[in-house]
Every structure is written in structure tokens, then in C-alpha cells.
């Protein structure tokens, strides 16, 4: 299962990304700001603004089984 978390660098986003990764779920973490420190295993970080139409964001959303929109 692969999920997307928008707002991944925020307080709630960081906690959610960490919890999902700890449960063995592949996560695509999207935020304009970088995650603090290196991303945990099974986490792919995408630095982008959701409003910019970034191809990496569109691809991640198309492939996601779930989206947690915290941005």
C-alpha cells in the first residue's frame, strides 16, 4: 500500500508520516518545506507546492491508494 501525505513537514504531518512508515506503509511525503532530518525508511520526499502543477505531485497522487491532505 502506498499513501500520500500533503503537509508532511508540519507538526501533524511529521507524526503521521512517522507512524505510517513505522507500520511498514510506503509514504510519499509532499510539502513545500523539507522534512527535518533524513526521511525514515519507506518514505519518498517530494518538495513541491500543490498549486504549481508539479509532475511529481500529479504522479504521486495518481498512484496513491490513500491521501492524507494536511496542507
Coordinates of C-alpha atoms in Angstrom, one line a residue:
X1 CA 0.0 0.0 0.0
X2 CA 1.3 3.5 -0.9
X3 CA -0.1 6.7 0.6
X4 CA 0.5 10.4 0.1
X5 CA 0.7 12.8 2.9
X6 CA 0.5 16.5 2.0
X7 CA 1.8 19.0 4.6
X8 CA 4.3 16.3 5.6
X9 CA 6.7 18.7 7.2
X10 CA 4.2 20.2 9.6
X11 CA 3.6 19.1 13.1
X12 CA 0.8 16.6 12.3
X13 CA 2.3 15.6 9.0
X14 CA 5.6 14.6 10.6
X15 CA 3.8 12.5 13.2
X16 CA 1.6 10.8 10.6
X17 CA 4.5 10.1 8.2
X18 CA 6.4 8.5 11.0
X19 CA 3.5 6.4 12.2
X20 CA 2.7 5.1 8.7
X21 CA 6.4 4.3 8.0
X22 CA 6.7 2.5 11.3
X23 CA 3.7 0.4 10.3
X24 CA 5.6 -0.6 7.1
X25 CA 3.5 1.6 4.7
X26 CA 5.2 3.3 1.8
X27 CA 4.7 7.0 2.0
X28 CA 5.1 9.9 -0.4
X29 CA 5.6 13.0 1.8
X30 CA 4.8 16.2 0.0
X31 CA 5.5 19.7 1.3
X32 CA 7.0 23.0 0.2
X33 CA 9.4 22.7 3.1
X34 CA 11.9 19.8 3.5
X35 CA 11.3 17.3 6.2
X36 CA 13.5 17.9 9.2
X37 CA 16.4 15.4 9.1
X38 CA 16.6 12.4 6.7
X39 CA 13.3 10.8 5.8
X40 CA 12.5 7.5 7.5
X41 CA 12.8 4.2 5.5
X42 CA 9.9 3.7 3.1
X43 CA 9.3 7.5 2.8
X44 CA 9.9 9.3 -0.5
X45 CA 10.0 13.1 -0.1
X46 CA 8.7 15.4 -2.8
X47 CA 9.4 19.1 -2.3
X48 CA 6.7 21.0 -4.2
X49 CA 3.8 23.3 -3.8
X50 CA 0.4 21.6 -4.6
X51 CA -0.7 24.6 -6.6
X52 CA 2.2 24.6 -9.1
X53 CA 1.1 21.5 -11.1
X54 CA 4.4 19.7 -10.4
X55 CA 4.5 16.4 -12.4
X56 CA 5.9 14.5 -9.4
X57 CA 2.9 15.5 -7.3
X58 CA 0.5 14.5 -10.0
X59 CA 2.2 11.1 -10.4
X60 CA 2.2 10.5 -6.7
X61 CA -1.5 11.3 -6.4
X62 CA -2.4 9.1 -9.4
X63 CA -0.5 6.1 -7.8
X64 CA -1.7 6.6 -4.2
X65 CA -4.1 4.3 -2.6
X66 CA -4.9 6.9 0.0
X67 CA -4.3 10.6 0.5
X68 CA -4.0 12.4 3.9
X69 CA -4.4 16.1 3.0
X70 CA -2.9 18.1 5.8
X71 CA -1.6 21.0 3.7

